[in-house]
Tab-separated table of C-alpha atoms and ligand atoms in Angstrom:
chain	number	residue	atom	x	y	z
H	469	UNK	CA	21.620	-187.621	228.208
H	470	UNK	CA	25.634	-186.492	229.759
H	471	UNK	CA	26.651	-183.144	228.939
H	472	UNK	CA	30.028	-181.332	229.838
H	473	UNK	CA	30.293	-178.045	231.794
H	474	UNK	CA	29.224	-176.083	229.456
H	475	UNK	CA	25.959	-177.883	228.607
H	476	UNK	CA	26.672	-179.371	225.819
H	477	UNK	CA	25.431	-182.545	225.034
H	478	UNK	CA	27.130	-185.472	223.510
H	479	UNK	CA	25.242	-184.671	220.657
H	480	UNK	CA	26.767	-180.973	220.733
H	481	UNK	CA	23.507	-179.360	221.412
H	482	UNK	CA	23.443	-177.293	224.554
H	483	UNK	CA	20.579	-178.071	226.441
H	484	UNK	CA	18.312	-175.694	227.359
H	485	UNK	CA	17.751	-176.402	230.978
H	486	UNK	CA	18.306	-173.439	232.561
H	487	UNK	CA	15.001	-172.176	231.621
H	488	UNK	CA	11.797	-172.600	233.224
H	489	UNK	CA	8.386	-172.314	231.813
H	490	UNK	CA	6.698	-170.810	230.133
H	491	UNK	CA	10.343	-168.789	229.015
H	492	UNK	CA	11.287	-172.697	227.830
H	493	UNK	CA	8.565	-172.980	225.983
H	494	UNK	CA	9.425	-169.349	224.531
H	495	UNK	CA	12.702	-170.262	223.162
H	496	UNK	CA	10.639	-173.474	221.148
H	497	UNK	CA	8.985	-170.318	219.672
H	498	UNK	CA	12.179	-167.886	218.300
H	499	UNK	CA	12.493	-169.043	214.918
H	500	UNK	CA	16.174	-170.439	213.639
H	501	UNK	CA	16.792	-171.011	217.948
H	502	UNK	CA	18.433	-174.272	216.642
H	503	UNK	CA	20.136	-173.098	213.054
H	504	UNK	CA	23.494	-174.507	213.299
H	505	UNK	CA	26.332	-172.590	211.752
H	506	UNK	CA	29.531	-173.554	210.656
H	507	UNK	CA	32.834	-172.876	212.223
H	508	UNK	CA	36.593	-172.459	211.202
H	509	UNK	CA	37.754	-176.661	212.959
H	510	UNK	CA	34.689	-177.665	209.931
H	511	UNK	CA	31.342	-178.628	210.916
H	512	UNK	CA	28.728	-176.853	212.506
H	513	UNK	CA	27.806	-175.781	215.752
H	514	UNK	CA	24.277	-174.655	217.449
H	515	UNK	CA	24.002	-170.696	217.122
H	516	UNK	CA	23.985	-168.200	219.947
H	517	UNK	CA	22.968	-164.900	219.510
H	518	UNK	CA	24.383	-162.338	221.884
H	519	UNK	CA	23.739	-159.480	219.928
H	520	UNK	CA	19.966	-158.828	220.940
H	521	UNK	CA	20.556	-155.224	221.619
H	522	UNK	CA	20.720	-154.973	217.780
H	523	UNK	CA	18.145	-157.062	216.543
H	524	UNK	CA	16.453	-159.889	218.282
H	525	UNK	CA	14.856	-162.796	216.002
H	526	UNK	CA	11.417	-162.953	215.138
H	527	UNK	CA	9.109	-165.141	217.446
H	528	UNK	CA	6.970	-167.620	215.639
H	529	UNK	CA	3.421	-166.210	216.673
H	530	UNK	CA	4.752	-163.169	215.488
H	531	UNK	CA	5.461	-164.916	212.312
H	532	UNK	CA	1.745	-166.800	212.239
H	533	UNK	CA	-0.105	-163.530	213.207
H	534	UNK	CA	1.559	-162.000	209.474
H	535	UNK	CA	1.125	-165.680	207.596
H	536	UNK	CA	-2.560	-165.314	208.829
H	537	UNK	CA	-3.594	-161.649	208.397
H	538	UNK	CA	-2.102	-161.426	204.896
H	539	UNK	CA	-5.017	-164.201	203.889
H	540	UNK	CA	-6.883	-161.069	204.538
H	541	UNK	CA	-4.590	-158.136	203.561
H	542	UNK	CA	-5.219	-155.490	201.787
H	543	UNK	CA	-4.354	-151.482	202.011
H	544	UNK	CA	-6.014	-149.681	205.248
H	545	UNK	CA	-8.208	-146.750	205.342
H	546	UNK	CA	-11.257	-145.294	203.248
H	547	UNK	CA	-10.776	-149.264	200.867
H	548	UNK	CA	-14.503	-150.014	200.799
H	549	UNK	CA	-13.598	-153.455	200.789
H	550	UNK	CA	-14.074	-156.235	203.595
H	551	UNK	CA	-10.512	-156.780	203.740
H	552	UNK	CA	-9.907	-153.481	203.560
H	553	UNK	CA	-12.431	-152.928	206.498
H	554	UNK	CA	-11.047	-155.797	208.134
H	555	UNK	CA	-7.438	-154.469	208.009
H	556	UNK	CA	-7.912	-151.147	209.206
H	557	UNK	CA	-9.696	-152.563	212.346
H	558	UNK	CA	-6.820	-154.724	212.604
H	559	UNK	CA	-4.188	-151.884	211.961
H	560	UNK	CA	-6.299	-149.437	214.644
H	561	UNK	CA	-6.317	-152.297	217.134
H	562	UNK	CA	-2.443	-152.604	217.143
H	563	UNK	CA	-2.120	-149.052	217.787
H	564	UNK	CA	-4.343	-149.161	220.561
H	565	UNK	CA	-2.357	-152.183	222.177
H	566	UNK	CA	1.045	-150.481	221.926
H	567	UNK	CA	-0.816	-147.171	223.504
H	568	UNK	CA	-1.861	-149.490	226.188
H	569	UNK	CA	1.739	-151.512	226.445
H	570	UNK	CA	3.806	-148.162	226.834
H	571	UNK	CA	0.377	-146.263	229.131
H	572	UNK	CA	-0.001	-143.764	227.344
H	573	UNK	CA	-2.183	-140.941	227.858
H	574	UNK	CA	-5.268	-140.848	226.490
H	575	UNK	CA	-4.592	-137.282	225.131
H	576	UNK	CA	-1.673	-139.169	223.333
H	577	UNK	CA	-1.166	-140.457	219.359
H	578	UNK	CA	0.877	-143.646	218.640
H	579	UNK	CA	2.046	-143.160	214.985
H	580	UNK	CA	3.780	-145.906	213.410
H	581	UNK	CA	7.382	-145.065	211.662
H	582	UNK	CA	9.962	-147.607	209.771
H	583	UNK	CA	12.284	-147.192	213.366
H	584	UNK	CA	13.857	-145.392	216.552
H	585	UNK	CA	15.595	-143.242	214.418
H	586	UNK	CA	12.999	-142.681	211.844
H	587	UNK	CA	10.384	-141.481	215.294
H	588	UNK	CA	13.142	-139.109	216.804
H	589	UNK	CA	13.715	-137.195	213.624
H	590	UNK	CA	10.258	-136.759	212.888
H	591	UNK	CA	9.789	-135.738	216.590
H	592	UNK	CA	13.199	-133.158	216.045
H	593	UNK	CA	11.564	-131.753	213.049
H	594	UNK	CA	7.948	-131.260	214.267
H	595	UNK	CA	8.698	-129.468	217.053
H	596	UNK	CA	9.042	-126.223	215.765
H	597	UNK	CA	12.378	-125.420	217.866
H	598	UNK	CA	12.945	-121.908	218.095
H	599	UNK	CA	16.434	-120.095	217.323
H	600	UNK	CA	17.595	-119.381	221.579
H	601	UNK	CA	15.636	-123.463	222.317
H	602	UNK	CA	18.096	-125.657	223.737
H	603	UNK	CA	17.334	-129.907	223.527
H	604	UNK	CA	19.344	-131.060	226.626
H	605	UNK	CA	20.925	-134.186	226.158
H	606	UNK	CA	23.495	-137.125	227.432
H	607	UNK	CA	26.854	-138.556	226.293
H	608	UNK	CA	25.283	-141.513	227.335
H	609	UNK	CA	22.879	-141.650	223.732
H	610	UNK	CA	22.854	-142.820	221.123
H	611	UNK	CA	23.799	-141.071	217.967
H	612	UNK	CA	20.296	-141.569	216.767
H	613	UNK	CA	19.337	-139.840	219.711
H	614	UNK	CA	22.153	-136.986	219.068
H	615	UNK	CA	21.924	-135.898	215.524
H	616	UNK	CA	18.514	-135.395	214.988
H	617	UNK	CA	18.662	-132.298	217.491
H	618	UNK	CA	21.674	-131.212	216.437
H	619	UNK	CA	19.738	-130.384	213.107
H	620	UNK	CA	17.075	-128.276	214.976
H	621	UNK	CA	18.543	-126.890	218.056
H	622	UNK	CA	21.039	-125.941	220.540
H	623	UNK	CA	22.590	-128.566	222.052
H	624	UNK	CA	23.434	-129.485	225.959
H	625	UNK	CA	25.342	-132.384	226.869
H	626	UNK	CA	25.022	-133.822	230.499
H	627	UNK	CA	28.023	-135.937	231.534
H	628	UNK	CA	28.521	-138.955	233.151
H	629	UNK	CA	29.847	-140.176	236.638
H	630	UNK	CA	33.126	-141.944	236.698
H	631	UNK	CA	30.827	-145.506	236.492
H	632	UNK	CA	29.259	-144.424	233.380
H	633	UNK	CA	25.868	-143.386	234.525
H	634	UNK	CA	24.161	-139.989	233.910
H	635	UNK	CA	25.160	-137.431	236.292
H	636	UNK	CA	22.008	-136.090	237.800
H	637	UNK	CA	23.506	-133.299	239.714
H	638	UNK	CA	24.891	-132.433	236.196
H	639	UNK	CA	21.158	-132.239	234.624
H	640	UNK	CA	20.050	-130.648	237.147
H	641	UNK	CA	23.094	-127.877	236.377
H	642	UNK	CA	22.220	-128.030	232.751
H	643	UNK	CA	18.270	-126.700	233.588
H	644	UNK	CA	19.560	-124.140	236.304
H	645	UNK	CA	22.201	-122.658	233.937
H	646	UNK	CA	20.166	-122.705	230.796
H	647	UNK	CA	16.941	-121.213	232.669
H	648	UNK	CA	14.190	-120.649	230.848
H	649	UNK	CA	15.483	-122.001	227.446
H	650	UNK	CA	15.411	-126.004	227.775
H	651	UNK	CA	12.326	-126.929	225.507
H	652	UNK	CA	13.087	-130.767	225.935
H	653	UNK	CA	15.064	-133.260	227.745
H	654	UNK	CA	16.490	-136.648	225.036
H	655	UNK	CA	17.681	-139.242	227.605
H	656	UNK	CA	17.636	-142.916	226.732
H	657	UNK	CA	15.448	-145.218	228.568
H	658	UNK	CA	18.694	-147.663	228.825
H	659	UNK	CA	21.843	-147.810	227.237
H	660	UNK	CA	22.888	-149.855	224.457
H	661	UNK	CA	26.358	-149.921	225.499
H	662	UNK	CA	26.700	-150.331	229.017
H	663	UNK	CA	22.531	-151.531	230.150
H	664	UNK	CA	22.630	-148.688	232.481
H	665	UNK	CA	18.472	-148.059	233.019
H	666	UNK	CA	18.100	-144.194	233.706
H	667	UNK	CA	15.478	-142.898	236.266
H	668	UNK	CA	13.789	-141.540	233.385
H	669	UNK	CA	10.695	-140.723	235.429
H	670	UNK	CA	13.044	-138.984	237.674
H	671	UNK	CA	14.079	-136.683	235.216
H	672	UNK	CA	10.828	-136.025	233.910
H	673	UNK	CA	10.059	-134.774	236.983
H	674	UNK	CA	13.426	-132.234	236.782
H	675	UNK	CA	12.012	-131.311	233.132
H	676	UNK	CA	8.926	-130.595	233.935
H	677	UNK	CA	10.048	-128.198	237.341
H	678	UNK	CA	12.102	-126.568	234.752
H	679	UNK	CA	9.716	-126.250	231.965
H	680	UNK	CA	10.431	-128.228	229.622
H	681	UNK	CA	9.371	-131.732	228.607
H	682	UNK	CA	10.799	-135.237	228.193
H	683	UNK	CA	11.564	-137.624	225.272
H	684	UNK	CA	12.677	-141.180	226.054
H	685	UNK	CA	14.586	-143.006	223.690
H	686	UNK	CA	12.997	-146.680	224.469
H	687	UNK	CA	14.546	-148.177	221.853
H	688	UNK	CA	16.605	-150.738	224.509
H	689	UNK	CA	13.865	-150.715	227.147
H	690	UNK	CA	10.935	-151.863	225.145
H	691	UNK	CA	11.660	-155.682	224.653
H	692	UNK	CA	13.115	-155.816	228.886
H	693	UNK	CA	11.294	-153.797	231.185
H	694	UNK	CA	8.034	-151.952	230.995
H	695	UNK	CA	6.913	-149.144	229.938
H	696	UNK	CA	4.318	-146.488	231.612
H	697	UNK	CA	4.731	-143.451	230.457
H	698	UNK	CA	1.889	-142.321	233.043
H	699	UNK	CA	-1.223	-139.540	232.527
H	700	UNK	CA	-0.156	-136.190	231.478
H	701	UNK	CA	-1.339	-135.011	234.937
H	702	UNK	CA	1.602	-136.660	236.269
H	703	UNK	CA	4.781	-134.558	237.524
H	704	UNK	CA	6.697	-137.561	236.365
H	705	UNK	CA	4.930	-138.345	233.148
H	706	UNK	CA	6.900	-139.147	229.858
H	707	UNK	CA	5.865	-136.484	227.281
H	708	UNK	CA	7.147	-138.657	223.846
H	709	UNK	CA	8.628	-142.058	224.032
H	710	UNK	CA	10.216	-144.038	220.732
H	711	UNK	CA	11.145	-147.411	220.188
H	712	UNK	CA	11.844	-150.284	217.236
H	713	UNK	CA	9.666	-153.620	216.804
H	714	UNK	CA	12.700	-155.294	215.319
H	715	UNK	CA	14.544	-154.880	218.901
H	716	UNK	CA	11.401	-156.244	220.066
H	717	UNK	CA	10.929	-159.759	218.521
H	718	UNK	CA	8.777	-158.183	215.740
H	719	UNK	CA	11.494	-157.438	212.900
H	720	UNK	CA	9.136	-156.464	210.262
H	721	UNK	CA	10.844	-152.599	209.806
H	722	UNK	CA	7.997	-150.484	212.125
H	723	UNK	CA	9.015	-148.098	214.570
H	724	UNK	CA	6.727	-146.112	216.909
H	725	UNK	CA	6.754	-142.684	218.059
H	726	UNK	CA	4.343	-141.595	220.973
H	727	UNK	CA	3.337	-138.246	222.143
H	728	UNK	CA	0.532	-135.382	223.001
H	729	UNK	CA	-2.201	-135.336	219.684
H	730	UNK	CA	-1.856	-131.469	220.352
H	731	UNK	CA	2.137	-131.007	219.206
H	732	UNK	CA	1.214	-132.875	216.118
H	733	UNK	CA	-1.890	-130.994	215.558
H	734	UNK	CA	-0.221	-127.841	214.874
H	735	UNK	CA	1.890	-126.989	212.049
H	736	UNK	CA	2.397	-128.795	208.706
H	737	UNK	CA	2.999	-132.411	209.090
H	738	UNK	CA	6.016	-133.697	208.464
H	739	UNK	CA	6.120	-135.586	205.033
H	740	UNK	CA	3.064	-134.922	203.253
H	741	UNK	CA	1.070	-136.613	200.749
H	742	UNK	CA	-1.203	-139.075	200.128
H	743	UNK	CA	-3.542	-140.051	203.313
H	744	UNK	CA	-2.416	-136.620	205.041
H	745	UNK	CA	-5.174	-134.381	203.721
H	746	UNK	CA	-8.926	-133.529	203.943
H	747	UNK	CA	-9.196	-131.585	200.100
H	748	UNK	CA	-6.455	-130.910	198.132
H	749	UNK	CA	-7.275	-127.692	195.416
H	750	UNK	CA	-4.600	-126.505	192.803
H	751	UNK	CA	-3.605	-123.790	195.522
H	752	UNK	CA	-4.408	-125.736	199.059
H	753	UNK	CA	-4.247	-128.481	201.041
H	754	UNK	CA	-5.750	-129.017	204.163
H	755	UNK	CA	-4.855	-131.681	206.467
H	756	UNK	CA	-6.288	-134.638	208.052
H	757	UNK	CA	-7.096	-135.501	211.449
H	758	UNK	CA	-4.586	-137.418	213.333
H	759	UNK	CA	-2.944	-140.121	213.202
H	760	UNK	CA	-3.292	-140.142	209.378
H	761	UNK	CA	-2.022	-136.754	208.964
H	762	UNK	CA	1.602	-137.658	210.403
H	763	UNK	CA	1.551	-140.961	208.478
H	764	UNK	CA	2.003	-140.144	205.138
H	765	UNK	CA	1.377	-142.868	202.563
H	766	UNK	CA	0.656	-146.360	202.820
H	767	UNK	CA	2.267	-147.705	206.302
H	768	UNK	CA	4.003	-150.936	207.152
H	769	UNK	CA	0.544	-152.570	207.837
H	770	UNK	CA	2.236	-155.769	208.187
H	771	UNK	CA	5.307	-154.779	210.574
H	772	UNK	CA	2.383	-153.119	212.514
H	773	UNK	CA	0.432	-156.258	212.902
H	774	UNK	CA	3.590	-158.129	213.885
H	775	UNK	CA	4.661	-155.671	216.525
H	776	UNK	CA	0.536	-155.905	218.168
H	777	UNK	CA	1.395	-159.620	218.577
H	778	UNK	CA	5.052	-159.388	219.279
H	779	UNK	CA	3.276	-156.754	222.173
H	780	UNK	CA	0.789	-159.234	223.487
H	781	UNK	CA	3.461	-162.158	223.751
H	782	UNK	CA	5.561	-160.048	226.109
H	783	UNK	CA	2.381	-159.464	228.188
H	784	UNK	CA	1.574	-162.946	228.373
H	785	UNK	CA	5.024	-164.118	229.429
H	786	UNK	CA	4.664	-160.935	232.085
H	787	UNK	CA	7.871	-158.773	232.740
H	788	UNK	CA	8.620	-160.703	235.930
H	789	UNK	CA	9.732	-163.764	234.155
H	790	UNK	CA	11.535	-161.654	232.036
H	791	UNK	CA	13.163	-159.675	234.213
H	792	UNK	CA	14.297	-162.347	236.410
H	793	UNK	CA	15.696	-164.067	234.033
H	794	UNK	CA	17.815	-161.705	231.983
H	795	UNK	CA	19.203	-160.284	235.218
H	796	UNK	CA	20.173	-163.937	236.132
H	797	UNK	CA	21.835	-164.571	232.715
H	798	UNK	CA	23.431	-161.117	233.353
H	799	UNK	CA	24.473	-161.838	236.878
H	800	UNK	CA	25.909	-165.069	235.352
H	801	UNK	CA	27.748	-163.492	232.432
H	802	UNK	CA	29.208	-160.762	234.570
H	803	UNK	CA	30.742	-163.341	237.193
H	804	UNK	CA	31.964	-165.943	234.770
H	805	UNK	CA	33.736	-163.022	232.563
H	806	UNK	CA	34.825	-160.798	235.813
H	807	UNK	CA	36.787	-164.172	236.861
H	808	UNK	CA	38.963	-164.047	233.652
H	809	UNK	CA	42.488	-163.111	233.694
H	810	UNK	CA	43.042	-160.374	230.962
H	811	UNK	CA	39.055	-159.547	230.769
H	812	UNK	CA	38.437	-155.691	231.282
H	813	UNK	CA	34.146	-155.248	232.057
H	814	UNK	CA	32.874	-151.844	231.339
H	815	UNK	CA	30.357	-150.278	233.352
H	816	UNK	CA	28.939	-151.494	236.763
H	817	UNK	CA	29.825	-154.954	236.744
H	818	UNK	CA	28.756	-156.112	240.276
H	819	UNK	CA	26.624	-159.439	239.613
H	820	UNK	CA	24.811	-158.553	242.130
H	821	UNK	CA	23.526	-155.314	240.795
H	822	UNK	CA	22.357	-157.074	237.495
H	823	UNK	CA	18.295	-156.457	238.576
H	824	UNK	CA	19.024	-152.974	237.962
H	825	UNK	CA	20.797	-152.998	234.517
H	826	UNK	CA	19.799	-154.651	231.635
H	827	UNK	CA	21.589	-157.390	229.714
H	828	UNK	CA	24.008	-155.388	227.400
H	829	UNK	CA	28.145	-156.238	228.727
H	830	UNK	CA	30.548	-154.569	227.126
H	831	UNK	CA	34.244	-156.057	227.443
H	832	UNK	CA	37.160	-155.926	225.960
H	833	UNK	CA	40.536	-159.009	226.196
H	834	UNK	CA	44.046	-157.586	227.046
H	835	UNK	CA	46.300	-157.155	224.236
H	836	UNK	CA	43.458	-157.990	221.355
H	837	UNK	CA	41.425	-155.573	219.245
H	838	UNK	CA	37.614	-155.639	220.140
H	839	UNK	CA	36.759	-156.432	216.727
H	840	UNK	CA	39.154	-159.764	216.528
H	841	UNK	CA	38.038	-160.980	219.288
H	842	UNK	CA	34.065	-160.725	217.927
H	843	UNK	CA	35.565	-162.455	214.995
H	844	UNK	CA	37.261	-165.691	216.542
H	845	UNK	CA	33.883	-166.164	218.522
H	846	UNK	CA	32.084	-166.165	215.281
H	847	UNK	CA	34.308	-167.999	213.515
H	848	UNK	CA	35.133	-170.662	215.914
H	849	UNK	CA	32.632	-170.493	218.626
H	850	UNK	CA	29.498	-169.253	216.106
H	851	UNK	CA	28.762	-166.456	218.771
H	852	UNK	CA	27.057	-164.250	217.658
H	853	UNK	CA	28.245	-160.719	219.091
H	854	UNK	CA	28.828	-157.117	218.425
H	855	UNK	CA	31.957	-154.678	218.384
H	856	UNK	CA	33.067	-151.494	218.122
H	857	UNK	CA	31.007	-148.225	219.451
H	858	UNK	CA	27.876	-149.333	218.938
H	859	UNK	CA	26.624	-145.852	217.089
H	860	UNK	CA	27.440	-143.827	220.334
H	861	UNK	CA	31.134	-142.772	219.906
H	862	UNK	CA	31.188	-140.151	223.046
H	863	UNK	CA	29.872	-142.728	225.121
H	864	UNK	CA	32.318	-145.261	224.208
H	865	UNK	CA	35.238	-142.603	224.068
H	866	UNK	CA	34.442	-141.770	227.708
H	867	UNK	CA	33.902	-145.241	229.057
H	868	UNK	CA	37.028	-146.400	227.336
H	869	UNK	CA	38.861	-143.037	229.132
H	870	UNK	CA	40.133	-142.193	225.142
H	871	UNK	CA	42.162	-138.941	225.736
H	872	UNK	CA	41.878	-135.641	223.427
H	873	UNK	CA	44.772	-136.415	221.716
H	874	UNK	CA	44.021	-139.874	220.954
H	875	UNK	CA	40.350	-139.037	219.587
H	876	UNK	CA	42.373	-136.485	217.429
H	877	UNK	CA	44.877	-138.702	216.004
H	878	UNK	CA	42.036	-141.578	215.699
H	879	UNK	CA	39.815	-138.810	213.628
H	880	UNK	CA	42.398	-137.988	211.110
H	881	UNK	CA	42.558	-142.023	210.437
H	882	UNK	CA	38.777	-142.680	210.232
H	883	UNK	CA	38.933	-139.511	207.954
H	884	UNK	CA	41.734	-141.187	205.697
H	885	UNK	CA	39.922	-144.216	205.937
H	886	UNK	CA	42.035	-146.629	208.607
H	887	UNK	CA	39.865	-148.079	211.297
H	888	UNK	CA	42.526	-150.544	211.781
H	889	UNK	CA	42.854	-148.410	215.628
H	890	UNK	CA	38.990	-147.783	216.183
H	891	UNK	CA	38.713	-148.235	219.950
H	892	UNK	CA	35.545	-149.922	221.546
H	893	UNK	CA	34.411	-152.953	223.373
H	894	UNK	CA	32.521	-156.569	222.485
H	895	UNK	CA	28.979	-156.680	223.154
H	896	UNK	CA	27.346	-159.588	224.510
H	897	UNK	CA	23.372	-159.048	224.856
H	898	UNK	CA	20.824	-161.857	225.956
H	899	UNK	CA	17.154	-161.924	224.922
H	900	UNK	CA	14.773	-164.037	227.012
H	901	UNK	CA	15.120	-166.664	225.678
H	902	UNK	CA	18.615	-166.954	225.970
H	903	UNK	CA	20.358	-169.982	228.156
H	904	UNK	CA	23.258	-169.928	231.110
H	905	UNK	CA	24.220	-172.803	229.191
H	906	UNK	CA	24.871	-170.057	225.772
H	907	UNK	CA	26.461	-167.784	228.340
H	908	UNK	CA	28.671	-170.495	230.181
H	909	UNK	CA	29.963	-171.124	226.023
H	910	UNK	CA	30.384	-167.357	225.596
H	911	UNK	CA	32.490	-167.169	228.994
H	912	UNK	CA	34.280	-170.753	227.830
H	913	UNK	CA	35.291	-169.234	224.399
H	914	UNK	CA	36.638	-165.524	226.158
H	915	UNK	CA	38.839	-167.349	228.649
H	916	UNK	CA	40.326	-169.539	225.825
H	917	UNK	CA	40.944	-166.557	223.709
H	918	UNK	CA	42.396	-164.365	226.483
H	919	UNK	CA	44.989	-167.294	227.220
H	920	UNK	CA	45.950	-167.591	223.369
H	921	UNK	CA	43.614	-170.441	222.455
H	922	UNK	CA	42.700	-169.223	218.660
H	923	UNK	CA	43.219	-170.077	215.480
H	924	UNK	CA	45.817	-167.997	213.538
H	925	UNK	CA	45.976	-166.336	209.923
H	926	UNK	CA	43.048	-163.954	210.683
H	927	UNK	CA	43.488	-160.485	208.463
H	928	UNK	CA	42.671	-157.212	209.304
H	929	UNK	CA	40.575	-154.791	206.163
H	930	UNK	CA	42.085	-151.689	207.535
H	931	UNK	CA	39.383	-149.431	206.052
H	932	UNK	CA	36.311	-151.339	207.462
H	933	UNK	CA	38.198	-152.173	210.901
H	934	UNK	CA	37.127	-155.821	210.252
H	935	UNK	CA	38.875	-159.084	210.708
H	936	UNK	CA	38.209	-161.859	208.734
H	937	UNK	CA	39.819	-165.493	208.260
H	938	UNK	CA	40.521	-166.089	204.574
H	939	UNK	CA	39.258	-169.794	204.149
H	940	UNK	CA	36.376	-169.778	206.355
H	941	UNK	CA	33.501	-171.460	204.907
H	942	UNK	CA	30.785	-169.171	204.752
H	943	UNK	CA	28.745	-171.398	202.432
H	944	UNK	CA	25.839	-168.838	202.062
H	945	UNK	CA	24.282	-169.978	199.599
H	946	UNK	CA	23.307	-173.316	200.798
H	947	UNK	CA	21.723	-171.604	203.859
H	948	UNK	CA	19.498	-169.255	202.104
H	949	UNK	CA	19.715	-167.482	198.346
H	950	UNK	CA	16.657	-165.314	196.927
P	662	LIG	C1	19.283	-146.520	222.702
P	662	LIG	C2	18.895	-147.184	220.758
P	662	LIG	N1	18.534	-145.794	220.541
P	662	LIG	C3	18.314	-145.741	218.898
P	662	LIG	C4	18.616	-146.677	218.365
P	662	LIG	C5	18.058	-146.466	216.881
P	662	LIG	O1	17.191	-147.964	216.908
P	662	LIG	P1	16.748	-147.976	214.917
P	662	LIG	O2	18.325	-148.562	213.939
P	662	LIG	O3	16.011	-149.176	215.002
P	662	LIG	O4	16.423	-147.008	214.201
P	662	LIG	C6	19.201	-147.771	219.031
P	662	LIG	C7	19.679	-149.552	218.650
P	662	LIG	O5	20.133	-149.950	218.321
P	662	LIG	C8	19.436	-148.087	220.363
P	662	LIG	O6	20.062	-148.546	221.115
């Protein structure tokens, strides 16, 4: 079948010639990957999902596991019926699989939560910080790895290099300046803004040498890089780790928190209630053993099964294939986007260094708001991206070089419900199933937008900071309703 330079065949379907098996086989297993969505000029186009850093789509093997399991589903723990016993066994099997997936120490416990954010809040409340205790974190963090620590400890922020990476010498200084007081270094494994991967094992070594421990927010890492927490005896091991299943092809509402059992055996559980106790009298409660004592109430059993299967799929595809493919997409995107006049890329935009980062690419088009560019990509090109500050305001402000005066002005505007000048970028983020042809479509779209070739008539909702196009034929009810 003939195709144009963007890889569109005469039927308008993007060919997937760039994918090698097993990734091509896997693309066919991505639920909804062939869905077509309306575009402004009329008709439907195949949807390109470049918002994988927010959430990845579900994989068919994951959905199949859920469907198969539901025939055997029952509440876990202490049920005596066959289905409850089976469900309990599968639930614990998933826990073991997750422990293996991250190379947890045998002394660690894997706890299931709702998402990374809940895992970090849980950990922050459980670590029992004293009034002088310091948590060192960085300017790079997602708000979920920033705000929970502010509630429980004094937070010291490590700054960035001019390229926007964590400044390792500033990190060393933070340990020296707060000697004896740093309990924890809380740092992301990879940035959801620039895709930078942090050398967490080097940082773990520094933290341990300073008498602190390290928590790694692996929300962005989990679906893109192998994770190895390493044995607790190793100087560079990771003490605590969190991630979310919805960013690794299992969007059924589960998060993970891993850490040493002893930290969760001390003190009272975070949430209390059913499942957390051995004995309750009208005066006392005696907490039960881990993991139950930290997983109050009925857990998300189906979500955990989905995660267990997703882990199996990622492992069978293999990290080498995943990393190679995503690096190729990233290099291609950096190369093509940087060649477009008027496009600014943030962070390290060298395609040659793509293997050292994740496929998360922030960019802007000169003279146009990031929110408008993202809207045009969606309405006119059927490309799903995300724009704004990506729940990382301090980091985005730094990489966009927003000065103190502008930042103050913006704060006033936002508090007055005007988000029309909020700085930010458009973010394209890749998953294992995306193709070079899809990257080319993004580049073609961005080139057209930068050259001023897009429809007029977009309107800004100042309060939300979002652009819409009146008259766009959403027709959501044609696609899905409850
Ligand atoms: C680096 C990072 N940390 C934490 C989170 C929060 O994850 P969740 O929304 O699953 O709690 C995200 C989500 O985008 C993230 O990218």
